[in-house]
Coordinates of C-alpha atoms and ligand atoms in Angstrom, one line a residue:
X26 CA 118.3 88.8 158.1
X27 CA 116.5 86.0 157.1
X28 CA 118.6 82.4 156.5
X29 CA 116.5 80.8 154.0
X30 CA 117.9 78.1 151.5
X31 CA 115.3 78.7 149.2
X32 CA 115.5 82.2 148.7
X33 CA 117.8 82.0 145.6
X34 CA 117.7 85.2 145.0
X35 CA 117.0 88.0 148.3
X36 CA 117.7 91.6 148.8
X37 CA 121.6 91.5 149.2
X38 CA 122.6 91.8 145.6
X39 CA 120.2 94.3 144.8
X40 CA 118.5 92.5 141.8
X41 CA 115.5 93.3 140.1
X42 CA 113.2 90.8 141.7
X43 CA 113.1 88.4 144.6
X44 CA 113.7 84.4 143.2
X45 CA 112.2 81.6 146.1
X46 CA 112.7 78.1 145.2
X47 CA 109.7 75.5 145.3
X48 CA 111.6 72.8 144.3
X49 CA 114.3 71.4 141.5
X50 CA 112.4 72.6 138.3
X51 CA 110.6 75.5 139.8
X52 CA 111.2 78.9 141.3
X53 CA 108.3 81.6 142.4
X54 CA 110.0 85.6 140.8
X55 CA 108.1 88.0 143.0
X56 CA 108.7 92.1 142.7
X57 CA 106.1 95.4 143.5
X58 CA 106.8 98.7 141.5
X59 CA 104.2 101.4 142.3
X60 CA 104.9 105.4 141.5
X61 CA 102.8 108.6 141.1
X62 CA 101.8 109.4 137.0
X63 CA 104.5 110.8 135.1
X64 CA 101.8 111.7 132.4
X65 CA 98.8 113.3 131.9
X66 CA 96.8 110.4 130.3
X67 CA 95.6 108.1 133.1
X68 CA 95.1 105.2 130.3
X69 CA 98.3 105.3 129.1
X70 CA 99.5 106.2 133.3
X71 CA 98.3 102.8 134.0
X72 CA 100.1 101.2 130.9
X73 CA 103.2 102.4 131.5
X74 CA 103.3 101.5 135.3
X75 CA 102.3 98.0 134.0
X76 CA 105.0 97.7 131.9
X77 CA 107.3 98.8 134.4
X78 CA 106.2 96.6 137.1
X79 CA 106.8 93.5 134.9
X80 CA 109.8 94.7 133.6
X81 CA 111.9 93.7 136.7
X82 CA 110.2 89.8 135.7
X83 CA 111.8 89.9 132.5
X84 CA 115.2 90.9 133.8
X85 CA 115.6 87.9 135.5
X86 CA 114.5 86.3 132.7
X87 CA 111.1 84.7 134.2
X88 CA 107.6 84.9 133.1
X89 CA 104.9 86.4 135.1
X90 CA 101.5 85.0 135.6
X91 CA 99.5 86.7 138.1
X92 CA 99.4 90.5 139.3
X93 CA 97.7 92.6 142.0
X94 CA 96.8 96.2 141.6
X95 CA 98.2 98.7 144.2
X96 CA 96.0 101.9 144.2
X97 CA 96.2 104.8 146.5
X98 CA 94.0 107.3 145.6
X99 CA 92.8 111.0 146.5
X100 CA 89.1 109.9 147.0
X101 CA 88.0 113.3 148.6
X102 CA 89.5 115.2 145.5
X103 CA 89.7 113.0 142.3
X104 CA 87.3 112.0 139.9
X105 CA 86.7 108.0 140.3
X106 CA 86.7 107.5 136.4
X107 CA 90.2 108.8 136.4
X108 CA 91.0 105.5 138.6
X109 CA 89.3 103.5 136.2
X110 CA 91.2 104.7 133.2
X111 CA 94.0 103.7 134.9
X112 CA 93.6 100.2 135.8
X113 CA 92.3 100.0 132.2
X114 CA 95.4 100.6 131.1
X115 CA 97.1 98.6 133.4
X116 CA 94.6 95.5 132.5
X117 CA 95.5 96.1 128.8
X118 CA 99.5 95.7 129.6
X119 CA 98.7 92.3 131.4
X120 CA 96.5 91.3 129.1
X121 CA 99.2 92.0 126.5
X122 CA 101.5 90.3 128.9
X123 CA 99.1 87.2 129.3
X124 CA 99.3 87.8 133.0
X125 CA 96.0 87.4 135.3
X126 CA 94.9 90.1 137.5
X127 CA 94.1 87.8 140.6
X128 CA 93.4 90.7 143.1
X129 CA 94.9 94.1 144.4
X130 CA 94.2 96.6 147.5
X131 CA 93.7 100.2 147.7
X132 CA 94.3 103.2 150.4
X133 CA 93.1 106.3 150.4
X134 CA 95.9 109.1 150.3
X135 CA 96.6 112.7 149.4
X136 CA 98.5 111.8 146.2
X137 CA 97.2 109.1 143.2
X138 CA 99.9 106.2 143.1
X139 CA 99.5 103.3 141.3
X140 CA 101.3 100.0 140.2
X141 CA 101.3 96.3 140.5
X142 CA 102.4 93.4 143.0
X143 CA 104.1 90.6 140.3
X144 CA 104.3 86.9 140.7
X145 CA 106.1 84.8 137.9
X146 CA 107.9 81.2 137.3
X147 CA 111.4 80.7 136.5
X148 CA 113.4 77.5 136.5
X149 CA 116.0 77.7 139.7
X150 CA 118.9 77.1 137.2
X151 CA 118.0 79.4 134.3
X152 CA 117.9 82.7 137.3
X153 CA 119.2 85.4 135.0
X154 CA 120.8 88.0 138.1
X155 CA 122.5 91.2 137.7
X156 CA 125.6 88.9 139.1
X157 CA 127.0 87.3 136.4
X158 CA 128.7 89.2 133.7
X159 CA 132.0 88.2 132.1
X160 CA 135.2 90.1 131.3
X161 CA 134.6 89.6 127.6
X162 CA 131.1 90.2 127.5
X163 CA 129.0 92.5 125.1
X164 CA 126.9 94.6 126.3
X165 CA 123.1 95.3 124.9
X166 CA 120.9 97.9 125.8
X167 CA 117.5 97.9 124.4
X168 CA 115.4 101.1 124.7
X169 CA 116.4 104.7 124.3
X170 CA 117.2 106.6 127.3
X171 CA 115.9 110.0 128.5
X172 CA 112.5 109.4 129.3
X173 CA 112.8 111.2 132.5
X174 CA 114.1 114.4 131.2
X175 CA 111.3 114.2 128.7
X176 CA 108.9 113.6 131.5
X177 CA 110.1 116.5 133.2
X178 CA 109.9 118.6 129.9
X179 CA 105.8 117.3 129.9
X180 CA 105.7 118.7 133.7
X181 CA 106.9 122.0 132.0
X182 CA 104.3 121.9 129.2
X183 CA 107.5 122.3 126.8
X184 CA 106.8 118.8 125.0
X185 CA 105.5 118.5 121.5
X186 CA 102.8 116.1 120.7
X187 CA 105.5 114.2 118.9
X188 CA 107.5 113.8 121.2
X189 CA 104.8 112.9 124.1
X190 CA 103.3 110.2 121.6
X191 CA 107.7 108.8 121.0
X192 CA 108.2 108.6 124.7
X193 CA 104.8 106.9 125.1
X194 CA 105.8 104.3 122.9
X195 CA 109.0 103.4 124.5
X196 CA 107.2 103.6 128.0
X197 CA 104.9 101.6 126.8
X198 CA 106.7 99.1 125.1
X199 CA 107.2 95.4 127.4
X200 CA 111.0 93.9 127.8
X201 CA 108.8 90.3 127.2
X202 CA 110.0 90.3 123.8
X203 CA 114.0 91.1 124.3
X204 CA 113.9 88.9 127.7
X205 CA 112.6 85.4 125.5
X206 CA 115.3 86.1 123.1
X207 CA 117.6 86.6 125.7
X208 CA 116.8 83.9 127.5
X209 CA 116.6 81.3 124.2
X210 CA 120.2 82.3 123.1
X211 CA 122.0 82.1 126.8
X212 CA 122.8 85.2 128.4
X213 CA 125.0 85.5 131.2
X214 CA 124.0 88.7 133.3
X215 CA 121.0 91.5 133.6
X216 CA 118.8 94.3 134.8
X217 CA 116.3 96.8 133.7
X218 CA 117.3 100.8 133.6
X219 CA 115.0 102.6 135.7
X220 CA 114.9 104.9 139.0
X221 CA 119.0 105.0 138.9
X222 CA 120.0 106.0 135.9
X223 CA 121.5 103.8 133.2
X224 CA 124.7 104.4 134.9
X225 CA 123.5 103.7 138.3
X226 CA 122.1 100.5 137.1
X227 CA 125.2 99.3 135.4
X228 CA 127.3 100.3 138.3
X229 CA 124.9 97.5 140.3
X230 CA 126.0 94.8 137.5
X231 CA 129.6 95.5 138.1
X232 CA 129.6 95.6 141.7
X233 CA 127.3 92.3 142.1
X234 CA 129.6 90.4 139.7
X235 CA 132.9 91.6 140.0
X236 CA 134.0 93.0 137.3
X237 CA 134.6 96.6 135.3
X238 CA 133.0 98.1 132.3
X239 CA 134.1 100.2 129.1
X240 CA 131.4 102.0 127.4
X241 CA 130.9 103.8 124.1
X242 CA 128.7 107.1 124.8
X243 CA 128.5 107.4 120.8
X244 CA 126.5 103.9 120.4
X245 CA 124.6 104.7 123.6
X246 CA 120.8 104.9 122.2
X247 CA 119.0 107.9 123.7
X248 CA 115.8 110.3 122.9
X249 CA 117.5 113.3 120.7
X250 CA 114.7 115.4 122.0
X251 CA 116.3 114.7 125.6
X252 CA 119.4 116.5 124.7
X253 CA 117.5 119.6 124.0
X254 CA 115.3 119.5 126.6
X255 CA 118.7 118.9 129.0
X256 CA 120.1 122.2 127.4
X257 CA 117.0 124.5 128.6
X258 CA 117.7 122.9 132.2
X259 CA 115.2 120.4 131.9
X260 CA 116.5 118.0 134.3
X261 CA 114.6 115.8 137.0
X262 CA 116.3 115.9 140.9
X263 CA 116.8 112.4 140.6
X264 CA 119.8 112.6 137.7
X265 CA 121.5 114.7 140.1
X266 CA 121.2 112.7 142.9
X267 CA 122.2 109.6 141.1
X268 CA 125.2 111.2 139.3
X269 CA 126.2 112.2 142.7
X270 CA 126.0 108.8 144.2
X271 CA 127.8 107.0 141.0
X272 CA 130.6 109.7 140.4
X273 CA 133.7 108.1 142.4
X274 CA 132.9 104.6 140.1
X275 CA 132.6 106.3 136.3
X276 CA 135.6 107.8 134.5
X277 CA 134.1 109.9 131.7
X278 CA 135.9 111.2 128.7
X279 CA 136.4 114.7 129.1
X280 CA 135.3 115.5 125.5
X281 CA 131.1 114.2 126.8
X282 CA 128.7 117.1 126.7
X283 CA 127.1 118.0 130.1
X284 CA 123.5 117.1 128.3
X285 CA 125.0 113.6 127.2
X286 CA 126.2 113.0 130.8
X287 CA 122.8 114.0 132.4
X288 CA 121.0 111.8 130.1
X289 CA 123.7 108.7 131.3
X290 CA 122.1 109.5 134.9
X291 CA 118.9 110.4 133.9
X292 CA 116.1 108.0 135.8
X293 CA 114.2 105.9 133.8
X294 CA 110.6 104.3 133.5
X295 CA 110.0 101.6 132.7
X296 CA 113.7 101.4 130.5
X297 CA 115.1 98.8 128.4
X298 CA 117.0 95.9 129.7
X299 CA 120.4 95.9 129.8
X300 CA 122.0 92.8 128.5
X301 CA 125.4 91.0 129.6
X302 CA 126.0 88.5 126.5
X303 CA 128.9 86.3 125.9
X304 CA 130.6 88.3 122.5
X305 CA 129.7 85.6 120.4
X306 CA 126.0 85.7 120.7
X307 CA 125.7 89.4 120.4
X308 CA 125.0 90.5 117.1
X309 CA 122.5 87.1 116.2
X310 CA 120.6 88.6 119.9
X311 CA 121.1 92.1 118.7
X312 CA 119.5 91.5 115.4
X313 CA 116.8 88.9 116.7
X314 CA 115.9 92.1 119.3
X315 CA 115.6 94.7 116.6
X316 CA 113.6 92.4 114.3
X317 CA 110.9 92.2 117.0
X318 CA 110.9 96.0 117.3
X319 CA 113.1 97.5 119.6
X320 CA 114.8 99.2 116.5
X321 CA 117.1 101.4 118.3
X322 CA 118.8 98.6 120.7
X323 CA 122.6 98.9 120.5
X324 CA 125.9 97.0 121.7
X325 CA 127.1 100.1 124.1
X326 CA 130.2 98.3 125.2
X327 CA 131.8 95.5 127.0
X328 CA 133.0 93.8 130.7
X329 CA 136.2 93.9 131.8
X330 CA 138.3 92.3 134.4
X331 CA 140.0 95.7 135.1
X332 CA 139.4 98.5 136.4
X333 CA 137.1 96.1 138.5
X334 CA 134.2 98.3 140.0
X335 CA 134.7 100.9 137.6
X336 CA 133.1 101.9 134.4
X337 CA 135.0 104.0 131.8
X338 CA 132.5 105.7 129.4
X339 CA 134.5 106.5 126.6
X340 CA 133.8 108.9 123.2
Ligands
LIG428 CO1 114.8 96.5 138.0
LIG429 CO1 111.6 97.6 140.5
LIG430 CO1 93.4 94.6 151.2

């Protein structure tokens, strides 16, 4: 293991991204996300793994300001203009983003993965981590969950147009927004849902700071079509394997439907940010984040000091 003073933030805590300090005022935030497409649009492919990539930026509350691409690609068997759809997409995110593409590298391999390398600033004291919630605290989560049972669901050609254009939208949709609020009104801990499940990424914030949470499954914002889709079986490997992993940690009210559950577990991409805010911020930041779009963000519970390491998910 590395013994670095600098490295304010490093792999131990398992945080969203890595924070190295360059001196008092500044700090360098530095994460790579890359996965194969989860849709069938290579335009909005390379949007979404944009946004997901600078998501884990926002969560600690920095801003990013320069990315690489990271390309492998089936040379021998794809089309090359399916490539450049993608980075497309990915160049309109960081545009969006006002980040600057400053380079990339690309392999050849037998299955198309794409996603970026992230660099952005923070200042070494205003490090948002996944280590610092507060018995007290109110919990915000931003984005509707169950993208990944929907994703399986477009896998399985069962998906409506609708629904393919809703979970687009969400996919889509940057954390910039919800991170400046967050960061403007004084937070005290967060993270990003993605590959473990809302549960699985909430179980990190209690372990990395110490505490216990109570949650509400009935303010717990989530795609309705999920549910459905859940019910027919609809389920990706992953929710499985992350309810497995989590289960000794969450106490769930008996009275949760086996859908509702899966869809607690359920990996995300590219989720919303999961917010740890002293009580009497949250409603001003749950309002200020709704104004700027994310419409269905909710308070889905709070920190406690006890049951530490455990979450109860109530009714
Ligand atoms: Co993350
Ligand atoms: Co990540
Ligand atoms: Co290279």
């Amino acid at each position: 293991m590395i013994d670095d003073p600098n490295l304010l933030v490093g792999l131990k805590s398992f945080d969203d991204a890595g924070v190295y300090k360059l001196s008092d005022e500044l700090a360098l935030v530095q994460t790579i996300d890359f996965f194969t497409p989860i849709v069938d649009d290579p335009y909005t492919f390379g949007q979404i793994a944009a946004a997901n990539a600078l998501s884990d930026v926002y969560a600690m509350g920095g801003t990013p300001l320069t990315a690489m691409n990271v390309v492998c690609f089936p040379t021998q068997t794809m089309d090359v203009t399916v490539l450049r759809e993608i980075l497309r997409g990915g160049l309109d995110k960081m545009r969006e983003a006002k980040v600057t593409l400053v380079g990339g590298h690309s392999v050849e391999d037998s299955e198309l993965k794409y996603g970026l390398s992230l660099t952005g600033v923070i200042h070494p004291k205003k490090i948002i981590t996944n280590a610092a919630a507060k018995p007290g605290d109110r919990l915000i989560l931003t984005k509707p969950l169950g993208t990944g049972i929907i994703n399986t669901a477009i896998k399985a050609k069962t998906a409506s147009l609708e629904v393919i254009s809703k979970v687009t939208k969400v996919m889509t949709a940057l954390n910039r927004d919800a991170s400046k609020l967050m960061q403007a009104i004084g937070v005290n801990s967060c993270t990003d849902i993605t590959g473990f499940g809302f549960l699985g990424h909430a179980c990190e914030m209690i372990e990395a700071s110490g505490v216990g949470m109570i949650l509400t499954s009935s303010s717990i914002p989530f795609l309705s079509e999920a549910e459905e889709y859940a019910k027919m079986g609809l389920v990706p490997g992953g929710t499985h394997r992350n309810k497995k992993f989590r289960t000794k940690q969450i106490e769930l009210d008996p009275s949760l439907s086996p859908e509702l559950i899966d869809i607690l577990f359920d990996p995300q991409t590219s989720g919303g940010l999961l917010i740890s805010t002293p009580q009497e911020k949250s409603l001003m930041l749950l309002d200020q984040i709704r104004k700027k779009g994310m419409e269905e963000a909710s308070i889905v519970g709070e920190i406690v000091s006890e049951p530490k390491g455990k979450i109860v998910v109530k009714k």
